[in-house]
Short mmCIF file of C-alpha atoms in Angstrom, two decimals:
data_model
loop_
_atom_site.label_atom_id
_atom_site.label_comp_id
_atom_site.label_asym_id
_atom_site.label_seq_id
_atom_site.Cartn_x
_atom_site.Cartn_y
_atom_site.Cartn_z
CA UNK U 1139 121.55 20.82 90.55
CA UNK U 1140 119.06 23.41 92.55
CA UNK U 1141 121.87 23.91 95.37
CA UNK U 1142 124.21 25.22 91.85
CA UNK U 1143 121.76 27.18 90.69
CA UNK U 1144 120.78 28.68 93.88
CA UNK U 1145 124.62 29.56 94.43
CA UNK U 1146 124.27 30.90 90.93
CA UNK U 1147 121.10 33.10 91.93
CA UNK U 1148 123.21 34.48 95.09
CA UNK U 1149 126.53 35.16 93.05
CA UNK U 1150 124.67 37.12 90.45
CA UNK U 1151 122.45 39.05 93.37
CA UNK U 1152 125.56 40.14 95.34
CA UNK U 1153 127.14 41.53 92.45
CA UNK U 1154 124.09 43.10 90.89
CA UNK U 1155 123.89 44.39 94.60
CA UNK U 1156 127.50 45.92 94.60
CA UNK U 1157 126.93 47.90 91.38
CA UNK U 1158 123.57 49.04 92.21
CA UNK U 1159 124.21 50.46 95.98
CA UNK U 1160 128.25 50.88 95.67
CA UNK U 1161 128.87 51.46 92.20
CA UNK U 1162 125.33 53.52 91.86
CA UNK U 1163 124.76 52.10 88.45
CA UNK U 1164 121.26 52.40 87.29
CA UNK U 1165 119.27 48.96 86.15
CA UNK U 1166 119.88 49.23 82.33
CA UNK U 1167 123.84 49.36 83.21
CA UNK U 1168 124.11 46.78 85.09
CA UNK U 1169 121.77 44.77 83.02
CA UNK U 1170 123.84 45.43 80.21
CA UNK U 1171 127.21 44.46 82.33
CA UNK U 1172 125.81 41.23 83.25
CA UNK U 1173 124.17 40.03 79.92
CA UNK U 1174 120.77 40.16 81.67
CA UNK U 1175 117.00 41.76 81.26
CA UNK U 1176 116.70 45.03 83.19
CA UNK U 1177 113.44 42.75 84.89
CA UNK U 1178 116.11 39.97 86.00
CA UNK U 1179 118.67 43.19 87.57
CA UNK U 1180 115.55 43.80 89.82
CA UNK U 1181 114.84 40.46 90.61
CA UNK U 1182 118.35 39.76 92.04
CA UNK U 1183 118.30 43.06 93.48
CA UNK U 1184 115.43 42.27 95.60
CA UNK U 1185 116.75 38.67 96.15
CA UNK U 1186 120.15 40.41 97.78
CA UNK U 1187 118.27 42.60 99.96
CA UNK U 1188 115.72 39.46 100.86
CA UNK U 1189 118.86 37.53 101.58
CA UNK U 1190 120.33 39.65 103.75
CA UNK U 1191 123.19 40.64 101.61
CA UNK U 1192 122.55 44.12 101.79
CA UNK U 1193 122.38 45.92 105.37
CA UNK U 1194 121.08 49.69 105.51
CA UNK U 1195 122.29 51.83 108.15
CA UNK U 1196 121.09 55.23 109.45
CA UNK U 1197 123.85 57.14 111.78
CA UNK U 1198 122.35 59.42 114.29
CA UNK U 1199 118.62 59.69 115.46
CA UNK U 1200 116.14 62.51 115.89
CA UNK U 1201 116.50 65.06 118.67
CA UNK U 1202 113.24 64.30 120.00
CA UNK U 1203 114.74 60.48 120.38
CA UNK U 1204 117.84 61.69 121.94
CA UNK U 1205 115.61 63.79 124.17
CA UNK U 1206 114.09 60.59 125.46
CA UNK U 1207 117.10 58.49 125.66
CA UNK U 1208 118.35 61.16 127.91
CA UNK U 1209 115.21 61.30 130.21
CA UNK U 1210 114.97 57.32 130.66
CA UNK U 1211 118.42 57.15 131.60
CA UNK U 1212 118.45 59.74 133.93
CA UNK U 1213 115.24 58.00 135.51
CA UNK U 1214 116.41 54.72 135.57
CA UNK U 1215 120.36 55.41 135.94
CA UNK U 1216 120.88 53.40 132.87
CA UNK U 1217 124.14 53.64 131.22
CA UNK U 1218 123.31 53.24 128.06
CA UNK U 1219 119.64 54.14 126.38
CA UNK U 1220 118.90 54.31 122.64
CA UNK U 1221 115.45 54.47 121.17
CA UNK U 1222 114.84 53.49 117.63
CA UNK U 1223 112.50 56.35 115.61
CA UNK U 1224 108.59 55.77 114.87
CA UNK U 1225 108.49 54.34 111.56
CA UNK U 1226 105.42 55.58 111.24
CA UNK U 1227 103.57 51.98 110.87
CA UNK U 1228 101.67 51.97 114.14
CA UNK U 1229 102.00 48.72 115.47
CA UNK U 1230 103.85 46.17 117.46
CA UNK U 1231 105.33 44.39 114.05
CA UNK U 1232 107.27 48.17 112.99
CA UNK U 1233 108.60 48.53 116.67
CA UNK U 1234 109.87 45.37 116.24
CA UNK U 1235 111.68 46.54 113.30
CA UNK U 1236 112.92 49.64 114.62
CA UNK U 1237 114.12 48.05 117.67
CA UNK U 1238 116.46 45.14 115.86
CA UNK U 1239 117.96 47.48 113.46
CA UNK U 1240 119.58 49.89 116.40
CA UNK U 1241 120.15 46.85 118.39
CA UNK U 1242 121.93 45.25 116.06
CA UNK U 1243 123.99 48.71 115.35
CA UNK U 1244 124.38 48.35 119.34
CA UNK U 1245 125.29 44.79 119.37
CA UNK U 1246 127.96 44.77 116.53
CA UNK U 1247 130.11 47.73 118.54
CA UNK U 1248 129.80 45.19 122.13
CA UNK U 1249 130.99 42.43 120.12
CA UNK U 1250 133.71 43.92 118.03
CA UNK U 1251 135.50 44.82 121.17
CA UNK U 1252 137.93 42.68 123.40
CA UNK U 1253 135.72 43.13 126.89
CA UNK U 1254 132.93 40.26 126.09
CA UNK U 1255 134.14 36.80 126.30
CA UNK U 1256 130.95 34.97 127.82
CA UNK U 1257 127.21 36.23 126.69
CA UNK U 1258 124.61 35.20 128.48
CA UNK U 1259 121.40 35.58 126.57
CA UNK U 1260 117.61 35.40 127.11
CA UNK U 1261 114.56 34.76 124.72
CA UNK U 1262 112.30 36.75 123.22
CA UNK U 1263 110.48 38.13 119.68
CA UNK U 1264 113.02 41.41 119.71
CA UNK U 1265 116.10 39.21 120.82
CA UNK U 1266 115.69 37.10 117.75
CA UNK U 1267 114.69 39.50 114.94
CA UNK U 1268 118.08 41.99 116.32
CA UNK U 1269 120.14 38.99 116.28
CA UNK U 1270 119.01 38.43 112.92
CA UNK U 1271 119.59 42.06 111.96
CA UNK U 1272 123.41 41.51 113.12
CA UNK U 1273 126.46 41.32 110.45
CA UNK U 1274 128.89 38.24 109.86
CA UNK U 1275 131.13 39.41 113.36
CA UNK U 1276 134.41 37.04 113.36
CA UNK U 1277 134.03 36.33 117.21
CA UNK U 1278 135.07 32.48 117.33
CA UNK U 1279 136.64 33.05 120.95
CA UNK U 1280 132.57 34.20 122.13
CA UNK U 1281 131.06 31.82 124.30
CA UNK U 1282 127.23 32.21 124.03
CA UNK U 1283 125.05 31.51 127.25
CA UNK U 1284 121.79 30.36 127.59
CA UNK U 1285 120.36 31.72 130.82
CA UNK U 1286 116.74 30.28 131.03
CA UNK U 1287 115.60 26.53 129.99
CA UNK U 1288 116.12 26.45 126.07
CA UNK U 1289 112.98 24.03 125.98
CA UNK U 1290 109.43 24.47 125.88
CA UNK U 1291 107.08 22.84 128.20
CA UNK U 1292 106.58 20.11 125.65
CA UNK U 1293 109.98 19.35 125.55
CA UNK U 1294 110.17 21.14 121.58
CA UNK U 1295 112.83 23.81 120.76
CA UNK U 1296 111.99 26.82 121.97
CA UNK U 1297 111.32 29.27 118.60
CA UNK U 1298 112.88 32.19 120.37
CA UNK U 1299 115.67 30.72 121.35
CA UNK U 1300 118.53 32.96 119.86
CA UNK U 1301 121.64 30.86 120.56
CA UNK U 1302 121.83 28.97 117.12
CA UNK U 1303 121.50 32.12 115.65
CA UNK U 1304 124.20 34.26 117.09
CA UNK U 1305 126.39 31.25 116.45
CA UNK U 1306 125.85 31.30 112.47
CA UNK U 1307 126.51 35.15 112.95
CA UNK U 1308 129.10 35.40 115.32
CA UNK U 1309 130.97 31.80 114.57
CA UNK U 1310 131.27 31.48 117.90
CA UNK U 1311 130.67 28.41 120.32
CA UNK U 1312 127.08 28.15 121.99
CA UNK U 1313 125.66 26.67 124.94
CA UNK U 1314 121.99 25.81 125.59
CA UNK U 1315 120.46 25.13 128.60
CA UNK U 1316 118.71 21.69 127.73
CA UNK U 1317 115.41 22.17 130.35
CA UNK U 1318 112.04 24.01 130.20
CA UNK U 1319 111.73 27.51 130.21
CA UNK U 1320 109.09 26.69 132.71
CA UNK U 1321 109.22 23.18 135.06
CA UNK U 1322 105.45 21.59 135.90
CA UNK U 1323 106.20 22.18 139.34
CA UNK U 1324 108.90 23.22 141.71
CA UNK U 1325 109.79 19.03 142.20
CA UNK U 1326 110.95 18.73 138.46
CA UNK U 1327 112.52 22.12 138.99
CA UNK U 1328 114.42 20.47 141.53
CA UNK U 1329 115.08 17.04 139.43
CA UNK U 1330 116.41 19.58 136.55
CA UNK U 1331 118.50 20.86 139.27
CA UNK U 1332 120.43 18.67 140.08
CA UNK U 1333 121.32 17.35 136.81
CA UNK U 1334 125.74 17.98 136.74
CA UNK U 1335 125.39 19.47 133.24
CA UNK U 1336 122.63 21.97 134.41
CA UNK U 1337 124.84 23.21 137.17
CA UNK U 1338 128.19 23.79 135.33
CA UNK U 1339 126.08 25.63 132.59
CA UNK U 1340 124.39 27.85 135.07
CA UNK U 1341 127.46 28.44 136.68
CA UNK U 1342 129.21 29.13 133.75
CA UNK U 1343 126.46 31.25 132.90
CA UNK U 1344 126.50 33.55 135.96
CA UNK U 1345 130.22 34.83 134.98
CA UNK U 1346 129.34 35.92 131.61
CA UNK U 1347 130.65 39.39 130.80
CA UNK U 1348 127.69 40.65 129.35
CA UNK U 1349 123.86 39.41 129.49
CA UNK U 1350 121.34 40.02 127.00
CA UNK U 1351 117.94 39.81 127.86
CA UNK U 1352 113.90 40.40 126.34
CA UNK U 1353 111.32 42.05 128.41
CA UNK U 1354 107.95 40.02 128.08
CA UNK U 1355 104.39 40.83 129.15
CA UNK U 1356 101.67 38.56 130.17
CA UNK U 1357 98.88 40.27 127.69
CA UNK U 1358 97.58 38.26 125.16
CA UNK U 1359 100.45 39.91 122.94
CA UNK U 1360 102.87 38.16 124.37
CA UNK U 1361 104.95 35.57 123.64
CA UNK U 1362 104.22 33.57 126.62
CA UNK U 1363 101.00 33.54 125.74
CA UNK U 1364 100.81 33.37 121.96
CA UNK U 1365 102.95 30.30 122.06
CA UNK U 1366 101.29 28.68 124.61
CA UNK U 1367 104.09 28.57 127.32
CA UNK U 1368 101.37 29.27 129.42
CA UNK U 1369 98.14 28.09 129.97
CA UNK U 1370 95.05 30.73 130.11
CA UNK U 1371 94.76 29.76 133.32
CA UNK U 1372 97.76 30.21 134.38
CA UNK U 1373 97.78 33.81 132.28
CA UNK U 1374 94.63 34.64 134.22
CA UNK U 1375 96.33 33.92 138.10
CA UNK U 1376 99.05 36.15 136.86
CA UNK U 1377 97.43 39.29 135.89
CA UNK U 1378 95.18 38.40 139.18
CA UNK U 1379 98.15 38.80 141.01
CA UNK U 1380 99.29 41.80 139.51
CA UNK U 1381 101.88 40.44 137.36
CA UNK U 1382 102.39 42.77 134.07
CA UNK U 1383 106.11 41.98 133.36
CA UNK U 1384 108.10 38.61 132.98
CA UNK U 1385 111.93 39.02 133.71
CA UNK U 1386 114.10 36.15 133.07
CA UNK U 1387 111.35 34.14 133.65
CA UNK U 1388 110.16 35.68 136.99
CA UNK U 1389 106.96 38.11 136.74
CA UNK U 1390 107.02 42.08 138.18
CA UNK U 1391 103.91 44.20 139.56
CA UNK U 1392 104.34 47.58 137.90
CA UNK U 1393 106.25 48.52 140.92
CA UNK U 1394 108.77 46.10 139.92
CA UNK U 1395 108.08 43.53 142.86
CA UNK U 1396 108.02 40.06 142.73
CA UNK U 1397 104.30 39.48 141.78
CA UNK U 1398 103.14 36.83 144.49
CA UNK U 1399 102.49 34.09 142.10
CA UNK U 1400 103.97 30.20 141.86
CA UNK U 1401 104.78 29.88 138.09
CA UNK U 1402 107.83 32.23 138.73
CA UNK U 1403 108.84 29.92 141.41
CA UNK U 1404 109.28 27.50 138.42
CA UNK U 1405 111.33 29.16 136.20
CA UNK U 1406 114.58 27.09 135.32
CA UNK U 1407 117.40 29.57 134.63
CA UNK U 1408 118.95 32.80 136.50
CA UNK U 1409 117.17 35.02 138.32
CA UNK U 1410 117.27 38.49 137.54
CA UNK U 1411 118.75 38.79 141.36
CA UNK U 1412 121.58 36.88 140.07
CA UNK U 1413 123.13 39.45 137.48
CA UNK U 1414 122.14 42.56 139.64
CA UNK U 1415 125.24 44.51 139.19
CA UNK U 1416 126.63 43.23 135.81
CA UNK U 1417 126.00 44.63 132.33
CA UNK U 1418 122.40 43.93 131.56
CA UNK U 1419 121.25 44.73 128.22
CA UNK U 1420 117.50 45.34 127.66
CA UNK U 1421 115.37 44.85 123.83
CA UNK U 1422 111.96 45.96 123.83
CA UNK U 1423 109.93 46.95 121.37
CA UNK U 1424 105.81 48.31 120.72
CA UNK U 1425 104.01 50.27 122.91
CA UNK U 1426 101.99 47.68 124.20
CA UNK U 1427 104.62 46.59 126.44
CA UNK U 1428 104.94 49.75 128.95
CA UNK U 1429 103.86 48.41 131.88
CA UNK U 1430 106.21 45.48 131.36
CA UNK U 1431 109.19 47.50 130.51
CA UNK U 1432 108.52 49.95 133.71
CA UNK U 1433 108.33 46.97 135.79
CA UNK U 1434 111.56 45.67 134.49
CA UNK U 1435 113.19 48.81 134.88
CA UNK U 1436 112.17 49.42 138.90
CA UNK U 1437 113.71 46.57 139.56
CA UNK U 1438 116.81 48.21 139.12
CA UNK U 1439 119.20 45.17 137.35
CA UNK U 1440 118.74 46.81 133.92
CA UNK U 1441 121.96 48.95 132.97
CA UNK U 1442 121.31 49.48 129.33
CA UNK U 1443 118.00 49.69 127.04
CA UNK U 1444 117.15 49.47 123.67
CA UNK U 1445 113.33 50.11 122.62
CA UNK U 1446 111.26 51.99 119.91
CA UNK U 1447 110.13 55.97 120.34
CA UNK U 1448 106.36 55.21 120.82
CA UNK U 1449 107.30 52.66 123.73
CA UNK U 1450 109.47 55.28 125.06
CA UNK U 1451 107.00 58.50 125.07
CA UNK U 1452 104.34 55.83 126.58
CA UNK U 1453 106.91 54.97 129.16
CA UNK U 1454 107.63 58.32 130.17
CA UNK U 1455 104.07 59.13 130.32
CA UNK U 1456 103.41 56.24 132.38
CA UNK U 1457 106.44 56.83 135.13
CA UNK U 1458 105.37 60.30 135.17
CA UNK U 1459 101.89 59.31 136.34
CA UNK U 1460 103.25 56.60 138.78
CA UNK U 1461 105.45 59.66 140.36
CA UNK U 1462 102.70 61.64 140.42
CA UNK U 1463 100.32 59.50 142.21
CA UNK U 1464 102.83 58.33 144.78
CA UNK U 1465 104.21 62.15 145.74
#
């Protein structure tokens, strides 16, 4: 009975939804077309646009963003850079925002063409919420990749793991890889190894056409960190080290180096060596991941990026004080 009456709930939001945004009826029409209360009309409105039943899109972006796209790219010889506009919020949780809803807008034109067959994907807060943002794309000849270990530590599913959820939008066919993110030590690394399945998966995986990936930091922010994939300990030997940046699992001094540090060492997936010279699609949103996303982007594997304006003016500040205090 509640599954009818939730199907009920959704049939009576989408079409309030239709005659509200496409039709541009006002409340008391469409309440009066439907035999409802002008109350109910904005109930299911807000029930469509909670359900994801009604996408907003903005064409074009501010000069000032264009500006910046066009600076970063020249820097870091990307060949594609878009930067989502302030929204004016502040903090991490708006980038976020800003980021998914231009990545999504970037993700829907890769995947409505014929050239990506195989994605290989990553992990990460912005991977998940753009994935989210995307459309129903009827793609059931994709094959989605996982490229690190789709597992946490514990053995649990990993809560950024974004392969389920390109499936449900994509209908296409997904493929997890069913170790760690991180081994204990670089014997299990070497048990999970040479496990048959792990090695046609991984292989599979380093042919993809296309590979989507997060940029993660190892401040508290972080998801590392703030869902325990590492230990404090282990957080603390990092940033020790130098580390600032994790890559596909492997962790960056600003000057994007290899930061001199074991956990990277057991990291069960591709290394960002491995895709050097494919199509490598960056997410990144907030400000407080600069350092990370500079790090990422000396490294050279990155060919396109996605990330929020106030990231972006940090990041130019931040290479233009590197270049200065290296000339």
């Amino acid at each position: 009975m509640q599954t009818r009456d939730d199907d009920w709930t959704s049939y009576m939001a989408i079409r309030a939804a239709w005659l509200s945004f496409v039709g541009g009826r006002t409340q008391g029409e469409i309440a009066a077309q439907l035999g409802v209360s002008p109350a109910k009309v904005h109930r299911l409105i807000a029930h469509a646009q909670k359900a994801g039943y009604v996408k907003f899109q903005v064409d074009g972006r501010p000069k000032e963003c264009l500006e910046l796209e066009e600076e970063l790219a020249d820097n870091f010889k990307l060949k594609n850079c878009i930067i989502a506009p302030d929204l004016g919020g502040g903090d991490d949780e708006s980038a976020l925002r800003a980021v998914a809803v231009s990545a999504s807008q970037f993700l829907t034109g890769l995947l409505t063409g014929a050239n990506v067959k195989r994605l290989g994907v990553g992990m990460g807060r912005t991977l998940t919420a753009s994935v989210e943002a995307l459309p129903k794309i009827a793609r059931s000849d994709l094959e989605i990749m996982s490229i690190c270990g789709s597992l946490t530590r514990t053995l649990a599913a990993n809560p950024y793991d974004i392969i389920q959820k390109m499936q449900e939008r994509t209908g296409g066919v997904g493929y997890y890889l069913p170790v760690p993110y991180f081994a204990e030590n670089q014997d299990e690394k070497a048990m999970f190894l040479t496990q048959r399945s792990v090695q046609d998966l991984m292989a599979r995986a380093r042919q993809s056409d296309a590979f989507l990936v997060g940029i993660g930091s190892v401040e508290n922010e972080g998801h590392l960190v703030q869902r325990g994939m590492i230990s404090k300990q282990e957080q603390e030997d990092l940033m020790s080290g130098g580390a600032v940046s994790d890559l596909m699992g492997r962790f960056l001094t600003i000057e994007g180096e290899l930061a001199p540090d074991p956990l990277g060492d057991c990291a069960v997936g591709l290394h960002f060596d491995e895709v050097r010279g494919s199509r490598v699609i960056a997410l990144v949103g907030g400000e407080s991941k600069v350092d990370a996303t500079l790090a990422a982007l000396r490294t050279g594997v990155i060919t396109d990026l996605v990330a929020d304006e106030t990231l972006a003016r940090a990041l130019s500040s931040r290479a233009g004080l590197q270049l200065a205090q290296s000339a």
